[in-house]
Amino acid sequence: MIATESLSKRFPRVTALDRLSVDITPGVTGLVGANGAGKSTLIKILLGLSPATEGRASVLGLDVATEGAAIRERVGYMPEHDCLPPDVSATEFVVHMARMSGLPATAARERTADTLRHVGLYEERYRPMGGYSTGMKQRVKLAQALVHDPRLVLLDEPTNGLDPVGRDEMLGLIRRVHTDFGISVLVTSHLLGELERTCDHVVVIDGGKLLRSSSTDDFTQSTGSLAVEVTDSDARPDGTAALLAALAGAGLTVRPAGRTADGAPVSGRVLLVDVLDESTYDTVRDAVTDLGLGLVRMEQRRHRIAEVFRDEDPAATAPAGPADPAGGGWGAGHQWAAAAQRDEQNGGAPDAA
Amino acid sequence: MPPETTAPAQDVIHNIGYRNYSGARLGRAYARRSLFSQSLRGAYGLGRSAKSKVLPMILLGVMCVPAAIMVAVAVTTKMNDLPVAYTRYAILLQAVIGLYLASQAPQSVSRDLRFKTVPLYFSRPIERVDYVAAKFAAMASALFLLTAVPLLILYVGALLAKLDFADQTKGFAQGLVSVALLSLLFAGLGLVVAALTPRRGFGVAAVIAVLTISYGAVSTVQGIALARDNTDAISWLGLFSPITLIDGVQTAFLSATSAFPGGHGPGTGTGVVYVLVLLAVIAGSFGLLMRRYRKAGL
Ligand SMILES: Nc1ncnc2c1ncn2[C@@H]1O[C@H](COP(=O)(O)OP(=O)(O)OP(=O)(O)O)[C@@H](O)[C@H]1O
Ligand SMILES: [Mg+2]
């Protein structure tokens, strides 16, 4: 679908993309990065609208430098910013945009009606868009990107400004764009957590550099884990450490959950134990009893993307970031990943603020 | 937050399945034409709210009413010529044309800039030059409609009044050439000014200011020149405002009588300069618009 080779984009003062090489296959791909990571810049280059400083990129097998118009005929684009004139209705607007993509007038009208229904806009589509909620506007923006039945859509922060419910609906819709419509998706976000449910593949960039590119299955299909929290006792002033030693001695893979165990800073009191099979539960319970500690909680959890990041050797993925002693050697990118995860867990705190 | 995504029930009920599109994709030239026709219709409020139709339609009416009255008078009183020459009509009603341009040029280009719709156009097959050409052609066509329809009324009326056919046809043709040039010139200037002032309301004021201040200044200085008997200066000064530029061109080449003070329009030699300046301004406006959208392209 998309391939870039040592793609760089330098502005007079900043390097927006730094020798980025990625290969994106059909399906839903998340492009994750903090503000200014270079996500929008990459999309503009992929649409053939902004020449790369160096390197190459192709979309659907077409070269972005020379075949931009052909790419734009087969690709849909949803910008991150508002782009809807308030005084026309969604129907009129999307019909016009369909014609701008080359659809004959009748086809433009038919596909507009279909597409608006698919994104969940009904009676309100005849009203001027100035009165729409953010969620409705985002749906119209998505519809204009889909109306010409592209083979690929580039969605720039489609969940921006949505509340948790709206965000879930939008993510569900994006998933359907691929599963029901058969259109591949590249979706950007600065929230790592929200993309793991939606995407088949996640590409993480930071400061224009590739941080990681792997399938979400790799992130989440590893065995589940068990979060365990225990009290201390007089005999064992550091119950957590004692349990960690005991479980490790019993042959289990165990580690402190650290700050991102469930999105809140929980210090070192929660341990994550990899579940091998049913017996793991017994082993943990027995170990806690043997040590004479109180069990605060023991719950089954799925790996989340942020945890997978945290497990990595920071030197491998964030060479520039100095190791953070307090955080157990996190690279800059990892700290940001943790922050993103927290945002998401709090139900979009940045939007509420 | 629940891990599973919950689609709203209505989506499920109305989901009749996605249909792929295998029909024609007409490409860049078609998209350019579509943008042209949408912009032209928009310049008369068609395809927009009822409210946006009011002003352009009123102005079109105001442009036509004097022509209709003149025709009625000419027919009933059996005049042997129209009271106003074809080439003079637009000059007389320049305020109406200016008002129309000031109201429609901003809606044609400023809205796309203000609401950031421009990137959506450029994410499609059309290029910057297509966008600018379509907007330019649409504005010029809208102005041509506004200025040519009253001339048509005059012409039809003149024929009904049994005025000399050859004379009238020649005059009408010269009038059409003149308003075609006027439309191109005004469209270019109006769009450049509007594209440079995307803020609401500012574009309208800026277009009116450019037209009236330049015309006011040129007429005043021409008046002074007339008082000093400097007729040569009068014929050159007309280069500096849009409507006097058109007046000069049609005086020199389209057998119009100049509306300059004392009727001192340019002769053929000076007229060539008028034509060159006119063409340069039209081309220059196109160039400026192209530059304007180089930055706006996402
Ligand atoms: N036209 C430009 N001129 C100069 N610098 C630019 C330009 N466009 C982007 N940049 C810079 O390039 C970097 C990457 O910007 P980009 O918009 O791609 O980030 P992003 O990942 O989309 O961020 P966000 O989450 O805020 O949308 C930023 O530092 C930005 O300031
Ligand atoms: Mg961005």
XYZ file of C-alpha atoms and ligand atoms in Angstrom:
683
model
C 0.000 0.000 0.000
C 2.561 2.548 1.154
C 6.325 2.251 1.081
C 8.825 4.894 2.080
C 12.536 4.670 1.720
C 14.810 6.885 3.747
C 12.201 9.655 3.477
C 13.231 12.994 4.928
C 11.541 16.361 5.095
C 13.501 19.301 6.402
C 12.061 22.733 6.993
C 14.398 25.679 7.511
C 14.343 25.188 11.252
C 13.041 21.691 11.908
C 13.482 18.233 10.530
C 9.930 16.947 10.302
C 10.852 13.511 8.924
C 14.227 11.914 9.375
C 15.169 9.063 7.035
C 11.913 7.235 7.568
C 11.598 3.812 5.978
C 8.341 1.969 6.460
C 6.355 -0.553 4.514
C 2.625 -0.487 5.113
C 0.496 -3.430 4.024
C -3.277 -3.513 3.367
C -5.439 -3.259 6.469
C -5.771 -0.655 9.185
C -2.480 0.929 10.127
C -2.035 3.336 12.980
C 0.541 6.090 12.708
C 1.287 7.208 16.228
C 3.403 10.084 17.401
C 3.386 13.032 19.766
C 2.556 16.548 18.538
C 5.099 17.561 15.944
C 6.274 13.994 15.350
C 5.761 14.447 11.615
C 2.500 12.576 11.039
C 0.754 15.264 9.004
C 3.940 15.990 7.095
C 4.134 12.338 6.065
C 0.522 12.386 4.861
C 1.135 15.497 2.748
C 4.121 13.848 1.120
C 2.114 10.684 0.470
C -0.566 12.733 -1.296
C 2.103 14.187 -3.546
C 1.458 17.695 -2.234
C 4.763 18.419 -0.620
C 8.067 17.253 -2.090
C 10.334 15.236 0.164
C 13.777 16.664 0.841
C 15.285 13.280 0.175
C 14.302 9.660 -0.112
C 11.390 8.095 -1.938
C 7.824 7.099 -1.257
C 5.174 5.249 -3.187
C 1.449 4.850 -2.576
C -0.478 2.013 -4.257
C 2.650 1.419 -6.295
C 2.645 5.002 -7.630
C 5.570 7.346 -7.058
C 4.543 10.362 -4.964
C 6.985 12.655 -6.744
C 5.697 12.041 -10.260
C 2.241 10.462 -10.031
C 0.572 12.614 -7.402
C -2.615 13.192 -9.401
C -3.122 9.457 -9.993
C -2.573 8.796 -6.291
C -5.067 11.458 -5.281
C -7.708 9.936 -7.546
C -7.510 6.609 -5.680
C -6.840 7.844 -2.170
C -9.103 9.641 0.293
C -7.881 12.238 2.774
C -9.407 13.501 5.980
C -7.539 16.519 7.359
C -6.916 17.040 11.049
C -8.362 20.560 11.051
C -11.899 21.809 10.406
C -12.598 22.043 6.698
C -16.368 22.355 6.418
C -18.104 25.533 5.213
C -20.893 26.183 7.742
C -23.522 27.447 5.323
C -23.962 24.386 3.105
C -25.499 21.033 3.959
C -23.506 17.835 4.305
C -25.199 16.422 1.229
C -24.328 19.363 -1.012
C -20.800 19.465 0.286
C -20.075 15.769 -0.143
C -21.679 15.696 -3.614
C -19.404 18.542 -4.638
C -16.351 16.797 -3.223
C -17.320 13.579 -5.022
C -17.417 15.465 -8.302
C -14.066 17.006 -7.496
C -12.794 13.418 -7.285
C -14.040 12.817 -10.801
C -17.413 11.147 -10.176
C -20.169 11.973 -12.689
C -23.087 13.936 -11.238
C -25.521 11.034 -10.760
C -22.905 8.734 -9.264
C -21.802 11.577 -6.986
C -25.337 11.958 -5.630
C -25.925 8.250 -5.146
C -22.621 7.629 -3.457
C -23.071 10.674 -1.231
C -26.380 9.323 0.053
C -24.829 5.887 0.653
C -21.676 7.178 2.261
C -23.413 9.591 4.607
C -25.660 6.768 5.757
C -22.682 4.496 6.298
C -20.977 7.048 8.512
C -24.209 7.471 10.476
C -25.669 10.751 9.204
C -29.372 10.678 8.520
C -31.954 13.512 8.511
C -29.409 16.083 9.625
C -27.524 15.752 6.362
C -29.839 18.299 4.738
C -29.115 20.954 7.352
C -26.274 23.495 7.106
C -23.137 22.052 8.702
C -22.577 25.102 10.884
C -25.027 23.619 13.381
C -23.376 20.199 13.609
C -21.715 18.762 16.692
C -18.028 17.894 16.519
C -18.930 14.239 16.149
C -21.172 14.934 13.171
C -18.537 17.136 11.561
C -15.951 14.400 11.912
C -18.367 12.011 10.206
C -18.850 14.381 7.279
C -15.085 14.769 7.006
C -14.776 10.995 6.907
C -17.592 10.728 4.348
C -15.928 13.162 1.924
C -12.772 11.043 2.138
C -14.702 7.847 1.337
C -17.260 9.058 -1.185
C -15.252 8.188 -4.291
C -14.579 4.652 -3.010
C -10.819 5.038 -2.691
C -8.518 2.077 -2.199
C -6.827 3.769 0.704
C -7.819 6.560 3.084
C -5.438 8.727 5.044
C -7.161 9.883 8.223
C -5.369 12.603 10.156
C -6.431 12.493 13.809
C -10.069 11.529 13.209
C -10.758 11.223 16.946
C -9.579 14.747 17.646
C -12.004 16.657 19.830
C -14.369 13.738 20.405
C -15.585 12.609 23.809
C -14.946 8.974 24.849
C -18.203 7.719 23.355
C -17.715 9.622 20.123
C -14.160 8.370 19.979
C -15.262 4.756 20.327
C -17.869 5.218 17.610
C -15.335 6.805 15.283
C -12.856 4.005 15.922
C -15.566 1.427 15.253
C -16.394 3.213 12.031
C -12.748 3.215 10.983
C -12.536 -0.488 11.667
C -15.581 -1.001 9.421
C -14.032 1.049 6.644
C -11.633 -1.827 6.291
C -13.700 -4.851 7.277
C -16.975 -3.889 5.545
C -15.855 -1.500 2.801
C -12.569 -3.176 1.941
C -10.670 0.128 2.039
C -7.238 0.220 3.617
C -6.708 2.856 6.265
C -3.791 4.864 7.565
C -4.962 6.618 10.718
C -2.877 8.970 12.839
C -3.243 9.659 16.504
C -1.162 10.843 19.396
C -2.926 8.337 21.620
C -1.206 5.010 21.369
C -3.779 3.219 23.478
C -6.791 3.929 21.283
C -5.204 2.459 18.190
C -4.448 -0.996 19.525
C -8.107 -1.945 19.319
C -8.575 -0.572 15.829
C -5.395 -1.283 13.932
C -3.771 -4.348 12.480
C -0.443 -2.642 12.477
C 1.041 0.269 14.366
C 3.860 2.542 13.248
C 5.276 4.767 15.951
C 7.313 7.812 14.994
C 8.978 10.347 17.215
C 10.782 13.467 16.047
C 10.381 12.256 12.474
C 12.212 9.008 13.202
C 10.770 5.528 13.122
C 10.462 4.261 16.669
C 8.725 1.021 15.974
C 6.643 -0.677 13.313
C 4.901 -3.910 14.117
C 1.587 -5.672 13.968
C -0.804 -5.151 16.870
C -0.979 -8.904 17.256
C 2.638 -8.824 18.310
C 1.676 -6.352 20.973
C -1.436 -7.932 22.330
C -1.545 -11.581 21.465
C 1.163 -12.569 23.884
C -0.217 -14.404 26.888
C -2.329 -12.426 29.238
C -0.909 -11.296 32.515
C -2.058 -11.174 36.058
C -1.835 -8.000 38.104
C -1.143 -8.808 41.727
C -0.980 -6.402 44.637
C -0.199 -7.471 48.185
C 0.087 -5.839 51.604
C 3.214 -5.794 53.720
C 3.438 -7.657 57.010
C 5.570 -7.211 60.116
C 7.673 -10.171 59.098
C 8.024 -8.892 55.571
C 8.174 -5.063 55.476
C 8.474 -5.153 51.678
C 5.819 -7.672 50.741
C 5.976 -6.853 47.064
C 9.691 -7.578 46.829
C 9.273 -10.806 48.764
C 6.495 -11.985 46.477
C 8.491 -11.059 43.405
C 11.400 -13.185 44.621
C 9.098 -16.074 45.529
C 7.297 -16.092 42.186
C 10.515 -15.789 40.235
C 11.796 -18.699 42.288
C 8.701 -20.659 41.266
C 9.666 -20.207 37.633
C 7.157 -17.497 36.678
C 7.939 -14.397 34.634
C 7.167 -11.512 36.915
C 7.994 -7.830 37.028
C 6.829 -4.645 38.714
C 4.040 -3.002 36.778
C 5.589 0.403 37.219
C 3.792 3.545 36.406
C 1.601 2.374 33.596
C 0.088 -0.741 35.071
C -3.386 0.605 34.533
C -2.794 4.063 33.410
C -2.182 5.611 36.802
C 1.087 5.916 38.672
C 1.023 2.985 41.073
C 4.646 2.976 42.203
C 6.069 -0.470 42.542
C 3.253 -2.116 44.449
C 1.657 -3.953 41.541
C 3.343 -6.986 40.045
C 2.587 -8.344 36.606
C 2.796 -12.096 36.277
C 2.700 -13.766 32.879
C -0.036 -16.388 32.824
C 1.278 -19.714 31.544
C -1.825 -21.778 32.270
C -4.454 -22.314 34.987
C -1.866 -23.363 37.524
C -0.348 -19.895 37.524
C -3.273 -18.626 39.638
C -2.685 -21.359 42.237
C 1.020 -20.707 42.296
C 0.470 -17.029 42.983
C -2.188 -17.635 45.612
C -0.038 -20.188 47.374
C 2.999 -17.941 47.333
C 1.026 -15.099 48.894
C -0.339 -17.393 51.611
C 3.069 -18.912 52.336
C 4.578 -15.468 52.810
C 1.746 -14.503 55.140
C 0.789 -11.432 53.113
C -2.645 -9.977 52.438
C -3.887 -10.117 48.848
C -5.185 -6.688 47.802
C -6.045 -7.720 44.278
C -5.362 -10.274 41.632
C -6.808 -9.575 38.206
C -6.440 -10.819 34.675
C -5.144 -8.237 32.228
C -4.280 -8.123 28.602
C -0.951 -6.732 27.529
C -1.272 -3.227 26.315
C 0.952 -1.591 23.778
C 2.594 0.667 26.293
C 3.693 -2.276 28.386
C 5.260 -3.942 25.430
C 7.240 -0.800 24.822
C 8.337 -0.607 28.373
C 9.771 -4.087 28.231
C 12.153 -3.171 25.493
C 15.717 -2.182 25.752
C 15.494 1.590 25.596
C 18.831 1.875 23.832
C 17.448 -0.010 20.878
C 14.494 2.212 20.191
C 15.329 5.608 21.577
C 19.036 6.012 21.142
C 18.993 9.761 21.675
C 17.042 9.739 24.930
C 19.094 9.683 28.088
C 18.070 6.878 30.412
C 15.754 8.009 33.147
C 17.037 6.470 36.366
C 13.785 6.793 38.289
C 11.718 5.245 35.564
C 13.918 2.206 35.118
C 15.653 3.382 31.972
C 12.873 4.704 29.825
C 13.705 6.461 26.609
C 12.001 9.696 25.717
C 9.593 7.963 23.416
C 8.555 5.539 26.104
C 7.750 8.203 28.592
C 5.580 9.822 26.037
C 3.903 6.494 25.298
C 3.066 6.193 28.971
C 1.582 9.653 28.994
C -0.513 8.856 25.951
C -1.821 5.748 27.623
C -2.826 7.721 30.676
C -4.666 10.279 28.565
C -6.652 7.562 27.011
C -7.490 5.888 30.288
C -8.757 9.120 31.685
C -11.235 9.315 28.886
C -9.640 12.043 26.847
C -8.579 14.353 29.618
C -6.883 16.777 27.182
C -10.181 17.469 25.490
C -12.032 17.980 28.709
C -9.444 20.480 29.901
C -13.522 2.222 28.848
C -14.825 -1.073 27.534
C -12.366 -2.813 25.262
C -14.947 -3.804 22.678
C -16.201 -1.122 20.322
C -19.924 -0.599 20.457
C -21.417 0.601 17.208
C -24.657 2.532 17.676
C -27.688 0.379 17.028
C -28.937 2.610 14.204
C -25.816 1.870 12.195
C -26.704 -1.763 12.239
C -30.351 -1.284 11.305
C -29.613 0.928 8.337
C -26.556 -0.937 7.190
C -27.498 -2.221 3.768
C -23.957 -3.146 2.938
C -21.237 -1.213 1.239
C -21.253 -0.950 -2.521
C -18.020 -0.482 -4.367
C -17.820 2.025 -7.176
C -16.662 0.715 -10.498
C -18.039 3.505 -12.688
C -16.212 6.265 -14.498
C -13.624 8.487 -12.868
C -13.539 11.523 -15.075
C -10.353 13.042 -13.760
C -8.814 16.441 -13.633
C -10.460 18.293 -16.526
C -13.901 17.210 -15.350
C -13.147 18.249 -11.790
C -12.012 21.654 -13.045
C -15.257 22.050 -14.997
C -17.275 21.006 -11.962
C -15.531 23.577 -9.815
C -16.166 26.204 -12.491
C -19.882 25.506 -12.715
C -20.276 25.244 -8.951
C -18.516 28.599 -8.499
C -20.481 30.263 -11.284
C -23.781 29.049 -9.869
C -22.611 30.081 -6.428
C -21.961 33.615 -7.688
C -25.743 33.920 -8.135
C -26.535 32.064 -4.940
C -27.636 28.898 -6.734
C -26.935 25.797 -4.683
C -26.575 28.009 -1.637
C -29.040 29.258 0.940
C -32.051 31.328 -0.107
C -30.484 34.288 1.644
C -27.388 34.196 -0.570
C -29.527 34.485 -3.694
C -31.055 37.814 -2.654
C -28.216 40.264 -3.261
C -26.837 38.920 -6.574
C -30.347 38.638 -7.994
C -31.266 42.161 -6.899
C -28.064 43.510 -8.435
C -28.732 41.644 -11.682
C -32.207 43.201 -11.661
C -30.796 46.670 -11.007
C -28.435 46.205 -13.956
C -31.304 45.270 -16.262
C -34.033 47.724 -15.240
C -32.470 50.877 -16.806
C -31.926 48.947 -20.053
C -35.542 47.822 -20.042
C -36.754 51.384 -19.421
C -34.560 52.750 -22.209
C -35.896 50.122 -24.560
C -39.489 50.918 -23.611
C -38.871 54.609 -24.199
C -37.080 53.962 -27.490
C -39.882 51.760 -28.767
C -42.777 54.013 -27.718
C -41.262 57.363 -28.707
C -39.826 56.056 -31.954
C -36.314 57.392 -31.278
C -33.771 56.917 -34.029
C -31.009 55.846 -31.629
C -30.729 54.310 -28.147
C -30.380 56.954 -25.396
C -27.141 55.276 -24.165
C -24.416 53.636 -26.249
C -23.710 49.937 -25.657
C -20.164 50.743 -24.571
C -21.299 53.398 -22.106
C -23.824 51.301 -20.206
C -21.355 49.481 -17.921
C -19.507 52.725 -17.185
C -22.753 54.339 -16.043
C -23.612 51.403 -13.811
C -20.079 50.793 -12.530
C -21.201 51.179 -8.911
C -23.585 48.239 -9.276
C -20.873 46.108 -10.885
C -18.482 47.069 -8.098
C -21.037 46.129 -5.463
C -21.637 42.788 -7.128
C -17.926 42.039 -7.296
C -17.430 43.097 -3.690
C -20.183 40.768 -2.523
C -19.357 37.725 -4.658
C -15.554 37.629 -4.984
C -15.090 37.038 -1.234
C -17.731 34.336 -1.141
C -16.013 32.604 -4.053
C -12.484 32.467 -2.645
C -12.388 33.716 0.951
C -14.752 31.053 2.243
C -12.547 28.230 1.014
C -9.579 29.888 2.706
C -11.362 30.854 5.898
C -12.955 27.443 6.442
C -9.817 25.662 5.241
C -11.618 23.813 2.487
C -8.745 24.482 0.082
C -6.692 21.457 1.263
C -9.643 19.207 0.393
C -9.493 20.418 -3.196
C -5.777 19.871 -3.423
C -6.079 16.367 -1.968
C -7.951 15.546 -5.185
C -6.718 15.215 -8.760
C -6.878 18.948 -9.566
C -3.759 21.088 -9.304
C -3.369 24.632 -8.069
C -3.622 26.050 -11.583
C -6.946 24.258 -12.104
C -8.382 25.725 -8.948
C -7.256 29.258 -9.808
C -8.374 28.959 -13.442
C -11.809 27.622 -12.453
C -12.376 30.359 -9.863
C -11.113 33.076 -12.232
C -13.221 31.876 -15.143
C -16.312 31.534 -12.943
C -16.015 35.059 -11.541
C -15.375 36.519 -14.981
C -18.345 34.625 -16.428
C -20.589 35.804 -13.612
C -19.561 39.402 -14.274
C -20.027 38.917 -17.999
C -23.543 37.681 -17.375
C -24.227 40.695 -15.170
C -22.955 43.164 -17.780
C -23.955 41.437 -21.038
C -27.592 40.658 -20.213
C -28.589 44.368 -20.102
C -26.753 44.892 -23.397
C -28.759 42.056 -24.861
C -31.953 43.720 -23.634
C -30.846 46.957 -25.303
C -30.042 45.130 -28.524
C -33.303 43.225 -28.699
C -35.184 46.440 -27.887
C -33.274 48.339 -30.551
C -34.254 45.752 -33.135
C -37.872 45.885 -31.962
C -37.758 49.660 -32.329
C -36.601 49.026 -35.902
C -33.317 50.882 -35.482
C -30.650 50.300 -38.118
C -29.675 46.613 -37.922
C -26.046 46.938 -39.035
C -25.372 49.879 -36.693
C -26.965 48.166 -33.728
C -25.227 44.848 -34.302
C -21.844 46.543 -34.560
C -22.480 48.566 -31.420
C -23.702 45.507 -29.542
C -20.640 43.487 -30.582
C -18.319 46.289 -29.468
C -20.205 46.495 -26.198
C -19.796 42.756 -25.647
C -16.038 42.917 -26.253
C -15.809 45.794 -23.825
C -17.739 44.066 -21.014
C -15.803 40.845 -21.631
C -12.560 42.727 -20.976
C -14.144 44.476 -18.012
C -15.248 41.113 -16.598
C -11.760 39.638 -16.846
C -10.170 42.714 -15.303
C -12.652 43.054 -12.454
C -12.675 39.311 -11.747
C -8.883 39.258 -11.446
C -8.703 42.296 -9.182
C -11.650 41.235 -7.048
C -10.346 37.707 -6.517
C -6.825 38.854 -5.659
C -8.104 41.345 -3.102
C -10.559 38.795 -1.656
C -7.934 36.035 -1.473
C -5.586 38.362 0.386
C -8.259 39.320 2.941
C -9.943 36.062 3.943
C -11.489 37.535 7.096
C -15.200 37.947 7.048
C -16.378 41.328 5.811
C -12.885 42.642 5.163
C -12.861 41.320 1.618
C -16.058 43.169 0.750
C -14.711 46.448 2.129
C -11.333 45.950 0.470
C -12.804 45.348 -2.996
C -15.056 48.405 -2.702
C -12.128 50.465 -1.455
C -9.848 49.432 -4.321
C -12.483 50.292 -6.924
C -13.803 53.551 -5.483
C -10.553 55.015 -4.164
C -8.720 54.426 -7.441
C -11.609 55.807 -9.470
C -12.075 58.760 -7.107
C -8.392 59.621 -7.202
C -8.111 59.325 -10.987
C -11.241 61.443 -11.597
C -10.105 64.130 -9.178
C -6.661 64.458 -10.729
C -8.208 64.357 -14.204
C -10.537 67.168 -13.096
C -7.545 69.249 -12.000
C -5.796 68.487 -15.301
C -8.880 69.646 -17.187
C -8.955 72.898 -15.224
C -5.342 73.435 -16.313
C -6.142 72.478 -19.896
C -3.711 69.559 -19.727
C -5.689 67.182 -21.951
C -2.723 64.905 -22.528
C -2.501 64.158 -18.805
C -6.206 63.318 -18.723
C -5.815 60.644 -21.347
C -2.846 59.051 -19.538
C -4.281 59.233 -16.014
C -7.044 56.820 -16.946
C -4.500 53.993 -16.758
C -4.656 54.073 -12.976
C -8.147 52.862 -12.174
C -9.944 49.768 -13.454
C -13.011 51.397 -14.926
C -11.070 54.227 -16.619
C -8.691 51.620 -18.039
C -11.658 49.966 -19.747
C -12.970 53.366 -20.827
C -9.607 54.140 -22.440
C -9.433 50.838 -24.290
C -12.926 51.142 -25.705
C -12.441 54.797 -26.597
C -9.305 53.943 -28.557
C -10.481 50.748 -30.230
C -14.224 50.158 -29.833
C -15.504 53.511 -31.119
C -16.803 54.512 -27.692
C -17.111 58.106 -26.569
C -14.862 58.619 -23.558
C -16.387 59.399 -20.182
C -13.156 61.157 -19.161
C -13.497 64.842 -18.165
C -13.969 66.829 -21.326
C -14.140 63.585 -23.270
C -10.353 63.548 -23.620
C -9.862 59.803 -24.003
C -6.697 58.223 -25.376
C -6.004 58.053 -29.098
C -4.792 54.943 -30.851
C -1.140 55.328 -29.788
C -1.914 55.807 -26.099
C -4.635 53.206 -26.536
C -2.050 50.519 -27.255
C -0.535 51.236 -23.863
C -4.014 50.899 -22.350
C -4.463 47.494 -23.916
C -1.039 46.338 -22.771
C -1.668 47.518 -19.219
C -5.080 45.847 -19.241
C -3.645 42.513 -20.353
C -0.769 42.830 -17.888
C -3.138 43.456 -14.985
C -5.294 40.457 -15.923
C -2.258 38.187 -16.247
C -0.757 39.667 -13.097
C -3.905 38.905 -11.078
C -3.755 35.317 -12.249
C -0.114 35.117 -11.220
C -0.822 36.619 -7.800
C -3.636 34.136 -7.206
C -1.305 31.281 -8.120
C 1.172 32.580 -5.584
C -1.501 32.980 -2.961
C -2.453 29.322 -3.196
C 1.089 28.050 -3.178
C 1.042 28.592 0.560
C -2.538 27.508 1.088
C -1.987 24.105 -0.517
C -2.298 22.199 2.765
N 5.164 24.296 6.514
C 5.996 24.124 7.559
N 7.038 24.959 7.753
C 7.876 24.776 8.793
N 7.772 23.799 9.704
C 6.759 22.938 9.568
C 5.809 23.047 8.490
N 4.910 22.055 8.615
C 5.275 21.347 9.699
N 6.376 21.867 10.279
C 7.073 21.333 11.454
O 7.348 19.981 11.229
C 7.155 19.237 12.419
C 6.192 18.104 12.174
O 4.901 18.667 11.964
P 3.616 17.783 11.708
O 2.494 18.726 11.473
O 3.911 16.789 10.662
O 3.419 17.048 13.082
P 2.236 16.118 13.563
O 2.836 14.821 13.936
O 1.162 16.093 12.545
O 1.755 16.868 14.859
P 0.297 17.116 15.454
O -0.016 15.971 16.342
O 0.457 18.382 16.223
O -0.653 17.260 14.317
C 6.712 20.214 13.474
O 7.835 20.572 14.242
C 6.212 21.386 12.681
O 6.420 22.567 13.393
Mg -0.714 16.660 12.525
